[in-house]
Coordinates of C-alpha atoms and ligand atoms in Angstrom, one line a residue:
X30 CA -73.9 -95.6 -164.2
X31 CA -77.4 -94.4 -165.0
X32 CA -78.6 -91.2 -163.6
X33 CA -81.8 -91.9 -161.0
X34 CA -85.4 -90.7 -163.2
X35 CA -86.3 -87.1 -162.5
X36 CA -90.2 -86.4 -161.7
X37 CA -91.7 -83.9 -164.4
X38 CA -95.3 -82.9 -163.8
X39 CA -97.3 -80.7 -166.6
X40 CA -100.4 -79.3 -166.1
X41 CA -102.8 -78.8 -169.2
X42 CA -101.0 -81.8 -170.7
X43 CA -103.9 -83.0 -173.3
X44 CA -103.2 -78.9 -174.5
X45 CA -101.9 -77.8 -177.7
X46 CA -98.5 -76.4 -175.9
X47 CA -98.8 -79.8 -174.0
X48 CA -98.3 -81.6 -177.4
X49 CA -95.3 -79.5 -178.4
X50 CA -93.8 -80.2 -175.1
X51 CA -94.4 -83.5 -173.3
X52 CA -92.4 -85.6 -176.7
X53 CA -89.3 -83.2 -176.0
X54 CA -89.0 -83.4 -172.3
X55 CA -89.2 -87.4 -172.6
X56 CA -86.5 -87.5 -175.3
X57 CA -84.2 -85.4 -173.2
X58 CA -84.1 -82.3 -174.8
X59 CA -85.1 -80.4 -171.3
X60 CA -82.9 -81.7 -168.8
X61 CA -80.4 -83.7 -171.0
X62 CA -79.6 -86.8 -172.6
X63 CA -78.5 -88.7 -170.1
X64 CA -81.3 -87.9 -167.7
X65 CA -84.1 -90.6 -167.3
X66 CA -87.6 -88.6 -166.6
X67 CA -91.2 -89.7 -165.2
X68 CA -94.1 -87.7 -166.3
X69 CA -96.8 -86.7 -164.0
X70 CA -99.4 -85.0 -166.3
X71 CA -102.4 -83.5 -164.7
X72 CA -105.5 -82.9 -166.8
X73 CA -109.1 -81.0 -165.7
X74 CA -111.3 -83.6 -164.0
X75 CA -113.4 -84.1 -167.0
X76 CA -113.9 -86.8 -169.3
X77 CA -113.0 -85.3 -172.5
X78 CA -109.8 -84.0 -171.3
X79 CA -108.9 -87.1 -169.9
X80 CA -109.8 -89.0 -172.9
X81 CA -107.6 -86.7 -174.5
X82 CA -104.8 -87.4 -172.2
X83 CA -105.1 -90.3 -172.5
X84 CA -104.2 -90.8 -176.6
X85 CA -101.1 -88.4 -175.8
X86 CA -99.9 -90.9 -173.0
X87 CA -100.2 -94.0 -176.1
X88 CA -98.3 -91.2 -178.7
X89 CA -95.6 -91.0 -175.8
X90 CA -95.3 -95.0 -175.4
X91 CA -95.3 -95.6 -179.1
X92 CA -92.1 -93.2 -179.3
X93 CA -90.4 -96.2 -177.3
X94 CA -88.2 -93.1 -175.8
X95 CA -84.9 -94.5 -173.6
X96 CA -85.1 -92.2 -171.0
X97 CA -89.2 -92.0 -170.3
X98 CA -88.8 -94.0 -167.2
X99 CA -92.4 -93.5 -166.3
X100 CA -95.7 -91.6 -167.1
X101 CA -99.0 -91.2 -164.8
X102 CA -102.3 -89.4 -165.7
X103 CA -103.3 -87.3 -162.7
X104 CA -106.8 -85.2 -162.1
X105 CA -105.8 -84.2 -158.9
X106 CA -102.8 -82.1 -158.1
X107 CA -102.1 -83.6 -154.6
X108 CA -101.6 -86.8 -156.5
X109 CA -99.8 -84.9 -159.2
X110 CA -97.2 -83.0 -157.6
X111 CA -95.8 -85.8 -155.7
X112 CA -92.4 -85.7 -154.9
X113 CA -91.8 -83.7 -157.8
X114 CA -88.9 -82.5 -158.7
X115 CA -90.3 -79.6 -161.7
X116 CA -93.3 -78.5 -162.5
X117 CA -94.7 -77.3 -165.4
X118 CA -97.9 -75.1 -164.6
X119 CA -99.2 -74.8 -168.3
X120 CA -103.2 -75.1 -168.2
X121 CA -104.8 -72.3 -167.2
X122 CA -108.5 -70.8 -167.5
X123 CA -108.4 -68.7 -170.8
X124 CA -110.6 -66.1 -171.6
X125 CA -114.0 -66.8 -172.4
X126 CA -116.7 -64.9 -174.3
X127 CA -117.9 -61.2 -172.0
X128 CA -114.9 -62.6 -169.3
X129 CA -113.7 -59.1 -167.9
X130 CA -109.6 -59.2 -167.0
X131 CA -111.2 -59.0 -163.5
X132 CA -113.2 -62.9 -164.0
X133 CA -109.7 -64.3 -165.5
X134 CA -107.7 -63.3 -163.0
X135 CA -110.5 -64.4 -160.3
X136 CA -110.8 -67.8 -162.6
X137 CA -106.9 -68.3 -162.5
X138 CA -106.6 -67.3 -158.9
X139 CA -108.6 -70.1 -158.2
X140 CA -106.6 -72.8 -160.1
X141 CA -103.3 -71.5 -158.8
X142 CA -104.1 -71.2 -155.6
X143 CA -104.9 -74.9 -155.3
X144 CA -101.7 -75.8 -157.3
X145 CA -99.5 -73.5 -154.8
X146 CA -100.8 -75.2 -151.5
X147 CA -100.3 -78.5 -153.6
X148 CA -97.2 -78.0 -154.3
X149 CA -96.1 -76.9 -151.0
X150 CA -97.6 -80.2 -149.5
X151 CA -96.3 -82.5 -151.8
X152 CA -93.7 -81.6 -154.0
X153 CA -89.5 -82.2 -153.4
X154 CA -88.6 -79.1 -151.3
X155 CA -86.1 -78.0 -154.4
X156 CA -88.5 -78.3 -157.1
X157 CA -88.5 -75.3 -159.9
X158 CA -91.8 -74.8 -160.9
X159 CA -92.2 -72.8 -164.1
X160 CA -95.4 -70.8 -164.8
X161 CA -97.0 -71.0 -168.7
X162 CA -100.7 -70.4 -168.4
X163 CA -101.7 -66.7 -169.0
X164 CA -101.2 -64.5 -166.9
X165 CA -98.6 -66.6 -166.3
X166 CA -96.7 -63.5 -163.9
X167 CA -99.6 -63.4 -161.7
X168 CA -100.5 -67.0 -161.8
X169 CA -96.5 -68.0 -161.0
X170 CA -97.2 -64.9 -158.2
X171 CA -100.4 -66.4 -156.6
X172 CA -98.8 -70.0 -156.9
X173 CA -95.6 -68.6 -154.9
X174 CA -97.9 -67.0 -152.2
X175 CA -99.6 -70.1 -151.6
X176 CA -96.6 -72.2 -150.9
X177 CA -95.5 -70.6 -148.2
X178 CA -93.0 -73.9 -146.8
X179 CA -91.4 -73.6 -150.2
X180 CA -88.7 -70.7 -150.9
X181 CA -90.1 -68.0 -153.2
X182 CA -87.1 -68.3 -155.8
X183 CA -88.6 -71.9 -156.9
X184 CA -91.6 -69.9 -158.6
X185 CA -90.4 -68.7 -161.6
X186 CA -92.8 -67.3 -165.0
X187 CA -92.4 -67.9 -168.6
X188 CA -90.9 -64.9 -170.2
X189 CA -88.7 -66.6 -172.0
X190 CA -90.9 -66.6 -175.4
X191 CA -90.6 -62.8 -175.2
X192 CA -86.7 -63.4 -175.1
X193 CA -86.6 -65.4 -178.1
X194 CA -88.8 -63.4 -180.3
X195 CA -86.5 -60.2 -179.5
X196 CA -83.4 -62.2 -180.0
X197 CA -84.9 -63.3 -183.8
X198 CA -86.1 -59.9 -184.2
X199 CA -83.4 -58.5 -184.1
X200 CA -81.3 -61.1 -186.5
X201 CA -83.5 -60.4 -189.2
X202 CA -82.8 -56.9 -188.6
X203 CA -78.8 -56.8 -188.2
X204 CA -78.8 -60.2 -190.6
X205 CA -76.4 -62.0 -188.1
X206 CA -77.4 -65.1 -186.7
X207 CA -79.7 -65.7 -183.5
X208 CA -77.0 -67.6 -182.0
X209 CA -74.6 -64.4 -182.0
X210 CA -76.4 -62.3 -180.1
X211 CA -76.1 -61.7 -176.2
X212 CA -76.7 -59.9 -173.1
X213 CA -80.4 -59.7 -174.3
X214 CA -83.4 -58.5 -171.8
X215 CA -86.9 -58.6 -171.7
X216 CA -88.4 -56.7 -168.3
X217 CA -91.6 -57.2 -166.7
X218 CA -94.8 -58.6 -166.9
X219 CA -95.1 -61.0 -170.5
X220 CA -97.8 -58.6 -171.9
X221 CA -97.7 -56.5 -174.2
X222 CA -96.3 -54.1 -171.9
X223 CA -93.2 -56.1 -171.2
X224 CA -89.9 -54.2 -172.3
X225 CA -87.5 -56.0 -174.5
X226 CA -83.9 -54.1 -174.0
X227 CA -81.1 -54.7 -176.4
X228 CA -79.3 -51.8 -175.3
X229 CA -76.5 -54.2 -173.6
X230 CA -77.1 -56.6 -176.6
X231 CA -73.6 -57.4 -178.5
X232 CA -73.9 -59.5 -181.9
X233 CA -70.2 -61.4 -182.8
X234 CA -69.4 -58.7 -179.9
X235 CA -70.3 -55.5 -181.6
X236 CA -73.4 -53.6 -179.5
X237 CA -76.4 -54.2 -180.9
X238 CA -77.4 -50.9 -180.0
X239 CA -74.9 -49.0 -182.3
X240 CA -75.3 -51.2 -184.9
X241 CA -78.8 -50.9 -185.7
X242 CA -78.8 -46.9 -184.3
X243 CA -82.4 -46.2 -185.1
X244 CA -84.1 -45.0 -181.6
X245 CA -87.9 -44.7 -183.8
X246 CA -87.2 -48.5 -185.4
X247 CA -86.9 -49.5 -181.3
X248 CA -89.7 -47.6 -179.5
X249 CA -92.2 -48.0 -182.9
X250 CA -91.3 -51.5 -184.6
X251 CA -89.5 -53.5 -182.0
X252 CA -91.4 -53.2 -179.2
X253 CA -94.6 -53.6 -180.9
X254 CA -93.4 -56.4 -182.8
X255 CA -92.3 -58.5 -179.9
X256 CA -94.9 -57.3 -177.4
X257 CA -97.7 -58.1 -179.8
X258 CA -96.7 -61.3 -181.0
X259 CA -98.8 -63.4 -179.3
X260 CA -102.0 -61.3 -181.0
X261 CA -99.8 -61.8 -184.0
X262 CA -100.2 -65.5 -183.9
X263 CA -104.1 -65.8 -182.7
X264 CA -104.8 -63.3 -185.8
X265 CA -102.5 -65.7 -188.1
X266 CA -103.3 -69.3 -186.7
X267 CA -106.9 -68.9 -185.3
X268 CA -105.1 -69.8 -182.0
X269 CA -102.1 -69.2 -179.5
X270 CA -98.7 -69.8 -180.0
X271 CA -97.7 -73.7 -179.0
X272 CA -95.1 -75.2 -180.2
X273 CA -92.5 -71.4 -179.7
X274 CA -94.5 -71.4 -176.2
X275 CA -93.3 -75.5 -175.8
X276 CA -90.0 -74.5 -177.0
X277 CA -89.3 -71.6 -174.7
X278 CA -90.4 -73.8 -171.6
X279 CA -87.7 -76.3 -172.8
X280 CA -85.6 -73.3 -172.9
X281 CA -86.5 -71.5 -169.9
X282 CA -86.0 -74.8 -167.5
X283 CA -83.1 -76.3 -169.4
X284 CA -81.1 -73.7 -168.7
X285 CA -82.3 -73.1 -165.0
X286 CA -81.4 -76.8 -164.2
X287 CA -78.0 -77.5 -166.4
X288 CA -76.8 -73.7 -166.4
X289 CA -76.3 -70.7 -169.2
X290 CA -72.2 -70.6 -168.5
X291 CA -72.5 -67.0 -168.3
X292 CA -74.7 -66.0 -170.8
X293 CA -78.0 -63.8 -170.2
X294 CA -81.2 -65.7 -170.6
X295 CA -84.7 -63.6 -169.4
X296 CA -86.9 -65.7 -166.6
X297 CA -89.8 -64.0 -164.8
X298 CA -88.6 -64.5 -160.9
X299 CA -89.8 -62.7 -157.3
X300 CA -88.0 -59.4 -157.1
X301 CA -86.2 -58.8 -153.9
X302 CA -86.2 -55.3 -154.4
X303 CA -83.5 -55.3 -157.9
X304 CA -84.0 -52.1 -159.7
X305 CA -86.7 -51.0 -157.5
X306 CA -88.8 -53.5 -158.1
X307 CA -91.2 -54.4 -155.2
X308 CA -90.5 -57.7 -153.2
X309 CA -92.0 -60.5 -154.5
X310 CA -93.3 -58.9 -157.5
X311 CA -92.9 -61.7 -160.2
X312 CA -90.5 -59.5 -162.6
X313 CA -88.9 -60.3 -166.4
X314 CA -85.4 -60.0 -165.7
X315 CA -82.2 -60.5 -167.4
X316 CA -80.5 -63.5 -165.0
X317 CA -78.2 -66.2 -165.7
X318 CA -77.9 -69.4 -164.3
X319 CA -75.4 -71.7 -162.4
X320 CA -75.7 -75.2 -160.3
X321 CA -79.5 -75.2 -160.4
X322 CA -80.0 -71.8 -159.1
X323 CA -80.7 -68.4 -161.2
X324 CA -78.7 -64.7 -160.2
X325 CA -80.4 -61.4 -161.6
X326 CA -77.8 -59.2 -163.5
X327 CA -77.7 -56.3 -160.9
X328 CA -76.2 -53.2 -161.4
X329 CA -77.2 -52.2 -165.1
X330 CA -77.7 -48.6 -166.2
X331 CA -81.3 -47.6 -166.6
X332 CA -81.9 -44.5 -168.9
X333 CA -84.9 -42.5 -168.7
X334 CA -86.9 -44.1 -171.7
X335 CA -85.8 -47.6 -170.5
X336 CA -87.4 -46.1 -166.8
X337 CA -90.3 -45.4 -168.1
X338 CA -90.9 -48.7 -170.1
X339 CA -90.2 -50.6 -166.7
X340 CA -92.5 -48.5 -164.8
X341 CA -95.6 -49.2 -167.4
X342 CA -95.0 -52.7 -167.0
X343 CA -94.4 -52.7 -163.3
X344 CA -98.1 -50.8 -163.1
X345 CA -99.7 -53.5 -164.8
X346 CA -98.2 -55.9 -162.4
X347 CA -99.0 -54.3 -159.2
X348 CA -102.6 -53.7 -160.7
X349 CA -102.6 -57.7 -161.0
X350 CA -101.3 -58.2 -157.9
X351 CA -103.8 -55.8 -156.1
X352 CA -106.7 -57.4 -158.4
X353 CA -106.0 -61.1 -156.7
X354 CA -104.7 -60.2 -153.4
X355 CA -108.0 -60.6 -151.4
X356 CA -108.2 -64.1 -152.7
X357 CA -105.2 -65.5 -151.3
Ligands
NAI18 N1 -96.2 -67.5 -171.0 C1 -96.2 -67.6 -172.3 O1 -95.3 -67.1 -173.0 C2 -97.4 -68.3 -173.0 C3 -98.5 -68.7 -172.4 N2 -99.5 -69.3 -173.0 C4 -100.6 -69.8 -172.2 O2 -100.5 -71.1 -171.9 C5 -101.8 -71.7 -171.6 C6 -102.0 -73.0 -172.3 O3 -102.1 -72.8 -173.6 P1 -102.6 -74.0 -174.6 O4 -101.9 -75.2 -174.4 O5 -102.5 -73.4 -176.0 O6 -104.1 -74.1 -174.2 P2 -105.1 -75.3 -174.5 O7 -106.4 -74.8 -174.2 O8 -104.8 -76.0 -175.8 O9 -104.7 -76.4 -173.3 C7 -104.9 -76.1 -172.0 C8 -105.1 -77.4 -171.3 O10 -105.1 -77.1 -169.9 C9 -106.1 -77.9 -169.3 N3 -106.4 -77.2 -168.0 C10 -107.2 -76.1 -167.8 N4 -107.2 -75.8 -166.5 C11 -106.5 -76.8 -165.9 C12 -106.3 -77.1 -164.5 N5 -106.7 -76.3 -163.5 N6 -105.5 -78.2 -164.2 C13 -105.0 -79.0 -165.2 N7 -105.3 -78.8 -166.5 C14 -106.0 -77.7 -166.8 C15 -107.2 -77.9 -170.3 O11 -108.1 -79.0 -170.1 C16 -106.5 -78.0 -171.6 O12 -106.3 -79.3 -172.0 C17 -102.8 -70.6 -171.9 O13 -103.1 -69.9 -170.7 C18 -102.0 -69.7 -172.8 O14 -102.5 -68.3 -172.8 C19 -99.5 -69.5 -174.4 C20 -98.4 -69.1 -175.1 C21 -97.3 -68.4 -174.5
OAA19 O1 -101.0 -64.1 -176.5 C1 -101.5 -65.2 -176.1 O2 -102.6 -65.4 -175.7 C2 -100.5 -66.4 -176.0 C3 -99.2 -65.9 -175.5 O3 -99.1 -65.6 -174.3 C4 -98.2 -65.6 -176.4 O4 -98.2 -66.1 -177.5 O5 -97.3 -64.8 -176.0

């Protein structure tokens, strides 16, 4: 017997990451094969963007997908988040010309804050939500605070795309395949403060860490490389990283809904006070995934340097937090 349709909603759906996304969830690739989905995509209230939305709604029909069971345009979260069963938060405000960090955050407050108390009217109670837009550990923070009916642990942020470029990273560096490597983590905020840690990291089950044994290639290639990236990419394409951001959502909620069978993936989720992290602090950790519900690895050793990497990131976080708090 067919499975009963899913609801999907996306924010930013006429977006770039939007376009890398939307054709993938509706042909299965997100919550499986056999899973029938309805898209509820939310655009700004504006004309072009719903123009635009509009053309990426006829794309999606011409693909004549099996298991697009529905699609609605929404402008209007309220009407967006109905009953929905994931969310996809990926439009945010981005930074404009002479915007201070201090305006973005305000700017995005603003949008999440309205998508939280959404959410918590309208959505199903079990629905995962999954944070994109930039800063997408605050936004998914603000969003979580402003849902207060709905438990914390469905707020999750996109670090994800900070896991996968450390995991290809490092294949090009050992010159084993991505698909051997595990136990991979990537702590913190997705910045480029975030710490990438491959020191539990095994490749065809050999550490990753005494195989490559070069402290200086970690602390002055590796985490550069991965934490800059994103600026990478901007310098390279003339604009943000879509279709690896697209493909680490698919990622990220894939494995949150159908599970990781014991394997380490990274998700940005509230801290209840792991590793010292503060409560509710929206925190890269390593987790893993079983029957719809995500478990932090607890108990790992953290050495001094690895200490001190968290703690940077950890700063920038509570300086986000403290920056938005009087507006929730
Ligand atoms: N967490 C991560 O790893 C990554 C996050 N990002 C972030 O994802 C976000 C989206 O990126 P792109 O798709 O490239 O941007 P984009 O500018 O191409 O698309 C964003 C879309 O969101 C819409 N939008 C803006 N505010 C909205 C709101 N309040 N409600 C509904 N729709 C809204 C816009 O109209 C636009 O169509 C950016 O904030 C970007 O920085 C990008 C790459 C990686
Ligand atoms: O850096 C940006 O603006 C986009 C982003 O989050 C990334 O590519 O990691």
């Amino acid at each position: 017997m067919s499975k009963k349709p899913v609801r999907v909603a996306v924010t930013g759906a006429a977006g770039q990451i939007g376009y890398a996304l939307l054709f993938r969830i509706a042909s299965g690739e997100m919550l499986g094969k056999d899973q029938p989905v309805i898209l509820q995509l939310l655009e700004l209230p504006i004309e072009k963007a719903l123009e635009a939305l509009r053309g990426v709604m006829m794309e999606l029909e011409d693909c004549a997908f099996p298991l697009l069971a529905g699609m609605e345009a929404h402008s209007d979260p309220m009407t967006a988040f109905k009953d929905t069963d994931y969310a996809l938060l990926v439009g945010a405000r981005p930074r404009g010309p002479g915007m201070e960090r201090a305006d973005l955050l305000a700017a995005n407050a603003q949008i999440f804050t309205a998508q939280g108390k959404a959410l918590n009217a309208v959505a199903s109670r079990d629905v995962k939500v999954l944070v994109v837009g930039n800063p997408a550990n605050t936004n998914a923070y603000i969003a979580m605070k402003s849902a207060p009916d709905l438990k914390p642990g469905n707020f999750t942020a996109m670090l994800r795309l900070d896991h996968n470029r450390a995991a290809s990273q490092i294949a090009a560096k050992t010159g084993k395949p991505v698909s051997a490597i595990k136990k991979l983590a990537v702590w913190g905020n997705h910045s480029p403060t975030m710490y990438a840690d491959y020191r539990f990291a095994t490749i065809d089950g050999a550490s990753v860490k005494d195989t490559i044994n070069d402290q200086a290639w970690n602390k002055d290639v590796f985490l550069p490389t991965v934490g800059k990236r994103g600026a990478a990419i901007i310098a390279a394409r003339g604009v943000s990283s879509a279709a690896s951001a697209a493909n680490a959502a698919i990622d990220h909620m894939r494995d949150w809904a159908l599970g990781t069978h014991g394997e380490w993936v990274t998700m940005g989720v509230p801290s209840n006070g792991e590793y010292g992290i503060p409560k509710d602090v929206m925190f890269g950790f390593p987790v893993t995934c079983e029957n719809g519900e995500y478990k932090i690895v607890e108990g790992l050793p953290i050495d001094e340097f690895s200490q001190a990497c968290i703690d940077k990131t950890l700063a920038e976080l509570i300086g986000e937090r403290d920056a938005v708090q009087d507006l929730l």
